[in-house]
Structure formats: C-alpha cells, structure tokens
C-alpha cells in the first residue's frame, strides 16, 4: 500500500507530477487551480528529482515552453482554467499537429468570458471537439476523485508518449479544491538523457553523425503532404477510439434508467441513484472516464436495456450531444445541469430524472 | 589554357571558400538578394567551427525563415508566430547543456511575440536570439511591421507609415538592453563582406558565452533587406537600407558583457 495522504485535488496533481518523474512544469496562476504551481514551488522538486518549475509570463508562453521541452523529448505538463486554457489553444493545436506528448490539466470554472471562479463542466466541447484550429483530437481524461487526479498524471504520460499526442485532464473546481484521502504511488525516476534519446528517437536532442536531423513542425505547405499528415493523425485517433475507451458502470446491471455523468457530476449522481433506489426506482450510473475517446458503443448498448437517459453536467448541456449520437433516438435522452458555478444537489438531479425522463 | 585554369581552381590547396556542410543542399526559398540566406550561413559556419552540431537546437518561428529547418542541418523546432523564445525556454530549461538559438523576424519578435521577447530577456534565459529586422512582413507579402520606418510604404500603410496613427518603429534591441537579464545586445548587418565579418564575430561571441557559462540572454539584431517587400532590386534595397534603416537603427554593440555601451 502506498503512502496515504489527505490532499486537495490540485495538490494531488502536483505531487503526482513530482512522483511520475516529470521533467518540468510550466504554468501561470489562475483560480481554481493555482495550488498546483504553488505546491510545486513549495516542494522545490529541482532539489530532489530535478524537476523544473517555472512561472511563465502567460499561458501562451507556458504552452509554448511545453511545446519546446516536449519536442526535445522531455516529460512536461501544465495546468490552467478556462481563460488560460483558451489562450493555450493555439499551442495545443501546434502540439497536436507536431505530434508532441504532454499532459495539460484544465480545472474548469464557469464561463464564458472571465465567468466565475466556481466549478463548472462547460469546457467539454473545447476539450473534446478540438478547441484549437485544424482537425485534431486529444485524449481527454475526466477524474472524479482526488485519487484519480493523482492516478491520471502517470496514466496521462503513458498515453501521451504511446500516441505522441497531448493528453488533457478535464477536471473542475470541485475536484480541484476538495480534500480526500489519496494513496500516492511510488516515485518513478526521471528518464536519463540516454533514455530520452532511446525512447524518443524523433526528439530534438541534437543531431549526431549517425542520424538525420530531427525536425519538430506542423507545417506542410504541399497540400498532398498535408493531407497525408492529416490521414496519419486520423489513423492515430481511430486507434485511440478502439483501444483507449475507459468508463465505469455503477449499479447498471438491473437499471431501468440511467444517469450519464463524468467528474464532479458523477460524484453527485452516485448519491442520486441511491436516493432513487430508496424510492424503488432502479437507476444506474454510467461514468465516462475518457471523454475522448467517448464510450459511444457502451452507451449504445445501455440504450437496449434502459428506458431513458439523463445526462448530468454542470453546463448548459454539452456531453448530452454525444450521448444522443450514441443512442440515435432509440430512447429518450435529456440534459440537466446547473450553471455559473452553482452545483446541483443529488435530490435536484433525481427530480430532473423523474420529471424529464420517467415522468411521461 | 581555360581548362588548365579550371583544374587548378578545384584543387584542394587552392580552396578559399567552401559552403559549410551544416547548410543542406536544399534550394533556398528566399528571394535572390535577401539577407536571410547570409544570416543562415553565418550561424551554421559558427556551429560548424565550434563542432557543436550534436548539441545545438534551433528554433524557427513563422516568417520567411519558417523553413529554416530545410536549410540548417541541425535539430530544429518550428514555433508558432512570436513564441520562439518560449519554445527555446522550454528546451534550454530542460536541457541546460544544449546550445539553443532562435531566429526571428521583426513581426515575430517585436509585434506578436513582444511579451515572450521581453520576459525571456528579463529572466535572462541562457540562449541566443537572432533578430532579423527588415522593417516589413516579408512572408505575408509586405505589410507594415513594428519596425517599418516613418513614412515608409507597405501594403497596410500604402501612403506611408503615419506615426500618429500607427505608432513609431520599435527599437526593441535598445529596450531589451535595459533589462538586467541580457548579457550581449548588438545590432549588425550582412549586406557587405565587412558587415558579414562583424556579424559573424559577434554571433560567435554569443555562442562562446553559451558554451562557457550561464551568462544571460544574447540578442543579436541584423538589420536586413527585403527587396521583394520593399519593391526594389537587391542593389537598390541595400542602398536604401544604408540611407534609411541605419540612421534609425544604428549599427554597433549596445550591451557587452552585461554593460551598456556608452
Ligand atoms: C497567429 C498568426 N498570425 C498571423 C500569421 C501570419 N503571418 C505569417 S508570417 C507573418 C509576418 C512575418 O513577418 P516577420 O516576422 O517580420 O518575418 P519576415 O517574413 O519578414 O522574415 C504573419 C503576420 C500567423 N502565421 N500566425
Ligand atoms: S520576401 Fe523579403 S524577407 Fe522574405 S525572402 Fe523575400 S526578400 Fe527575403
């Protein structure tokens, strides 16, 4: 059993970065995730693991620092929230285009604009449907506990390097700020320079006589070559869709109705399904863990079993569109969610299920 | 007689100049007469002379030199418009022993990337910034740059730059020289053999600093031509540059070993 600690979600992410052998964190403060960089600054990991921690002048700069270091084969990550993540979209598009591995965390707050510093899940579209320009996708992991905030950091890096692709951790202000017990994983040593060169033969580590020069770019002026590059990226995303779908099913075996929820809403829905069962309504919870790739097939299968689905999100209804696509009008699918930093209660969610799905 | 002369010239012992192997054989995408090619060659010669190809990483952001990686035979990263100093920071901070340089145009470095430039220099990031100032946006077809001279015409100031409306040309080298983080700031040119020699010496110095110790940011501006954007012949462009650009952007060292040159 690993070391047990009571931690905030944001602190767990930071501690996990040190333990996962991350080479550098570049970031810029923004609520509700400033604890990530503050925790790292306090821990001084450059004195222990050698990890670099640098506060950049903006999120534009931090994501481009990530681009540079990732292009040179290093394990690097950053974190931010809405306004900062929007600034990073240019860089993320370049990172996806140049096929660089990295982990980016969004501790979502309510928007649009400066919005609120309270929790929300309104950046689902931005995370899963592109956000930046061009045809690209990122693996999006949605932690629903402080434990997963920690566990998804090494998982994120495994996936990022496996696919040479950015991995996004879509958290929210609730998971980031709440404190829970975490079982910390053991320290993984940072890669040595030799290991980096061996594991990432594509990286700009300096051209040695034995190999061609390595170039990190997303520029293909010849439309034919650009299309080929796009096809290569699409093939990679198809592979992700086949191999990386992750989800959790709670009390789904006998369920007649289903709540689909991720992250903090999944935690709330866990209570809602208990309340429902006390009333004799058999409700299950389906929790997508990867929002990209989205568990389309598994939700489609559930549509053969249940009579209706409620998508519960702290937003105006974004994931609900993917659920509807999976279900393809076979059964009723509705959205419920509070916005602007207000968090729905388990009873409210159940009431919405009763009214919108079971009611008629 | 002619044949004899030719066979004599190609003899190894008569070699006076050779293209460095650190320039690839790809056909340069630059307009004939443009200073970019010369600036590339100088940097590659220096890397060759120091024998640091295996330790050097270059960054070419958006601008006419976006394809620099096609010509420079070293590991390189292409960067988003204006972000090269941030990209270089990411590399240098995680590979402190590597030799890192950026190669940026005026639009890139002094407009869209001003924040990255200033903060990189302010942190004293330990790499070299090569700044090609041609007073115009070459790649996108000759629009106004932050360094376009007062009254100078471009496609977005077709009646000449009106400083009341469009601001003044930005002397960013003088600006970064004021920051404690910069170690070397110099403004040079590459339009004559003498200018090339001077530029090479100063860039060489910048590489030497980076090879030796952590000194701070080295910033070398090269005032260059853009004969296509300026709509001149290469000869006219160089003359115009001497008569108009140099008075506004005077050549010479601005900061040496962390001290402002008076
Ligand atoms: C975010 C963004 N905005 C605009 C552009 C279009 N663009 C490409 S190069 C360039 C200007 C380049 O000028 P400069 O940096 O002076 O380099 P030069 O081409 O003169 O060498 C612009 C505006 C871009 N690529 N990215
Ligand atoms: S457009 Fe100007 S800067 Fe670009 S290659 Fe031609 S002359 Fe050089």
XYZ file of C-alpha atoms in Angstrom, chain A residues 23-24 26 52 54 56-57 60-61 64-65 67-69 71-72 74 76 90 94 193 196-197 203-208 211-219 221, chain B residues 24 26 53-57 62 66-67 69-81 83 86-87 89-91 93-95 98 115-116 119-120 123 125:
78
model
C 10.904 16.911 -16.108
C 9.174 20.266 -15.999
C 5.387 25.483 -16.804
C 11.987 22.256 -13.316
C 8.736 27.845 -13.900
C 5.656 31.816 -17.275
C 4.524 35.311 -18.288
C 0.683 31.466 -24.303
C 4.234 31.251 -23.051
C 4.946 27.027 -25.872
C 7.521 26.139 -23.224
C 5.977 22.573 -26.911
C 9.732 23.183 -26.812
C 10.536 20.792 -23.993
C 9.746 18.444 -28.737
C 13.075 17.774 -27.075
C 11.032 15.683 -22.052
C 6.290 18.095 -19.291
C -3.076 27.875 -30.370
C 0.589 23.097 -32.808
C 19.322 11.781 -21.096
C 15.176 10.108 -23.560
C 17.239 9.724 -26.725
C 13.081 14.387 -30.495
C 15.394 17.369 -30.997
C 18.163 16.194 -28.724
C 20.974 17.309 -31.033
C 21.881 15.851 -34.426
C 24.509 13.147 -34.057
C 21.115 10.071 -37.869
C 19.217 12.598 -39.971
C 18.370 15.890 -38.314
C 15.170 15.829 -36.272
C 12.588 18.457 -37.063
C 9.549 19.324 -34.986
C 6.985 21.039 -37.152
C 3.320 21.146 -38.052
C 3.922 22.925 -41.367
C 2.994 23.578 -47.439
C 21.846 21.487 -46.597
C 18.061 22.241 -50.500
C 26.130 20.324 -34.322
C 25.265 17.446 -31.981
C 24.487 19.823 -29.133
C 22.629 22.603 -30.915
C 18.883 23.076 -31.272
C 6.663 31.915 -38.546
C 9.828 29.396 -41.228
C 11.535 26.797 -43.414
C 14.955 23.768 -40.854
C 15.111 22.821 -44.512
C 18.430 24.636 -44.818
C 20.103 24.279 -41.427
C 21.470 20.804 -40.930
C 20.807 20.620 -37.210
C 17.902 19.551 -34.994
C 15.252 22.231 -35.204
C 11.801 23.122 -33.990
C 9.303 25.236 -35.857
C 7.412 27.536 -33.490
C 4.107 29.395 -33.554
C 4.244 33.068 -34.616
C 6.536 32.102 -29.494
C 9.059 30.464 -25.019
C 9.801 27.326 -27.037
C 12.970 28.440 -22.828
C 11.264 25.056 -22.623
C 14.208 23.386 -24.337
C 15.488 24.828 -19.084
C 15.153 21.080 -19.521
C 18.397 20.600 -21.488
C 22.397 22.147 -25.085
C 5.785 39.670 -24.360
C 7.793 36.479 -24.918
C 10.170 38.224 -20.453
C 12.721 35.835 -21.893
C 14.587 36.129 -16.976
C 17.288 32.828 -20.400
